[in-house]
């Protein structure tokens, strides 16, 4: 069982909607990640938070807005998405400097 | 930039060993070699990692070539539950970036 919990598992949203994806971990990890994965492709890194501060933004469009309210929670706020943003969004966490990254099961997003 | 190359798919019989190859000819001295697998409808799961020496854990073994330009993930006795996409990944120890291969889809035949 994964120790990184993502909600919701499935989300359908219109292009004018505002929604959020949520992620939670209680392993004491201080690095948290958002990845995007399209079908039959490896995950692509979007954002990295280290000690609740954004440390990596892989040139992600501003319609994706990450937030790290505390060391256990990570959100991804979605606004004015495009159909091509439909994908599996994976949250992950690790110890800073740690070698193992723990992934959640992902949130399947469909933009209509 | 470093990259990894893996076969698109492999088939193996149940209860037989499986050797999954990965080429990473442009690996740098600080890159760790990681393997993750992704079962259908799940997030990736850590399998094993190493730097220079061969590594063993309860899931698998990792054999690293002496020049580090290739590696092989070994599943000693494949089961149907091992059917997944296996990713060979390079990770620079100095940052959070993972360089993912395209993945090998492992098919296990009963």
Short mmCIF file of C-alpha atoms in Angstrom, two decimals, chain B residues 2-73:
data_model
loop_
_atom_site.label_atom_id
_atom_site.label_comp_id
_atom_site.label_asym_id
_atom_site.label_seq_id
_atom_site.Cartn_x
_atom_site.Cartn_y
_atom_site.Cartn_z
CA UNK B 2 22.37 11.74 -19.87
CA UNK B 3 19.64 9.41 -21.08
CA UNK B 4 18.65 5.79 -20.74
CA UNK B 5 17.59 3.33 -23.45
CA UNK B 6 15.40 0.30 -22.78
CA UNK B 7 13.60 -2.26 -24.96
CA UNK B 8 9.92 -1.45 -25.45
CA UNK B 9 8.73 -4.81 -24.21
CA UNK B 10 9.87 -8.23 -23.05
CA UNK B 11 8.12 -11.52 -22.41
CA UNK B 12 9.00 -14.14 -19.88
CA UNK B 13 7.50 -17.31 -18.49
CA UNK B 14 6.21 -17.45 -14.96
CA UNK B 15 8.70 -18.71 -12.36
CA UNK B 16 11.67 -18.08 -14.64
CA UNK B 17 14.34 -15.40 -14.18
CA UNK B 18 13.99 -12.15 -16.09
CA UNK B 19 16.84 -9.89 -17.16
CA UNK B 20 15.81 -6.35 -18.07
CA UNK B 21 18.60 -4.38 -19.79
CA UNK B 22 19.26 -0.64 -19.77
CA UNK B 23 21.88 1.38 -21.62
CA UNK B 24 23.09 4.67 -20.19
CA UNK B 25 26.27 5.39 -22.09
CA UNK B 26 26.32 9.10 -21.15
CA UNK B 27 26.01 8.51 -17.40
CA UNK B 28 28.02 10.89 -15.25
CA UNK B 29 30.06 9.97 -12.20
CA UNK B 30 27.47 11.27 -9.73
CA UNK B 31 24.43 9.60 -11.33
CA UNK B 32 22.78 6.80 -9.40
CA UNK B 33 20.97 4.09 -11.40
CA UNK B 34 17.43 3.54 -10.19
CA UNK B 35 14.71 1.14 -11.24
CA UNK B 36 11.05 1.73 -10.61
CA UNK B 37 8.09 -0.26 -11.84
CA UNK B 38 4.54 0.78 -12.53
CA UNK B 39 1.74 -1.72 -12.28
CA UNK B 40 -1.45 -1.01 -14.23
CA UNK B 41 -3.45 1.88 -12.78
CA UNK B 42 -0.92 2.55 -10.03
CA UNK B 43 1.86 5.01 -9.36
CA UNK B 44 5.50 4.00 -9.86
CA UNK B 45 7.06 1.86 -7.15
CA UNK B 46 10.73 1.80 -6.14
CA UNK B 47 12.53 -1.44 -6.98
CA UNK B 48 16.26 -0.94 -6.45
CA UNK B 49 19.13 1.46 -6.98
CA UNK B 50 22.92 1.43 -7.13
CA UNK B 51 25.98 3.49 -8.00
CA UNK B 52 28.85 1.18 -8.92
CA UNK B 53 28.49 -2.18 -7.21
CA UNK B 54 25.90 -4.85 -7.80
CA UNK B 55 22.97 -4.64 -5.39
CA UNK B 56 20.46 -7.14 -4.07
CA UNK B 57 17.21 -6.66 -2.18
CA UNK B 58 14.09 -8.70 -1.55
CA UNK B 59 12.54 -7.64 -4.86
CA UNK B 60 15.40 -7.88 -7.33
CA UNK B 61 19.08 -7.65 -8.11
CA UNK B 62 20.86 -4.91 -10.01
CA UNK B 63 23.94 -5.74 -12.03
CA UNK B 64 25.99 -2.70 -13.09
CA UNK B 65 28.62 -2.93 -15.80
CA UNK B 66 32.15 -2.06 -14.78
CA UNK B 67 32.15 1.04 -17.01
CA UNK B 68 28.63 1.92 -15.71
CA UNK B 69 27.36 2.39 -19.25
CA UNK B 70 24.75 -0.31 -18.85
CA UNK B 71 22.88 -2.17 -16.15
CA UNK B 72 20.52 -5.11 -15.83
CA UNK B 73 17.61 -5.55 -13.49
#
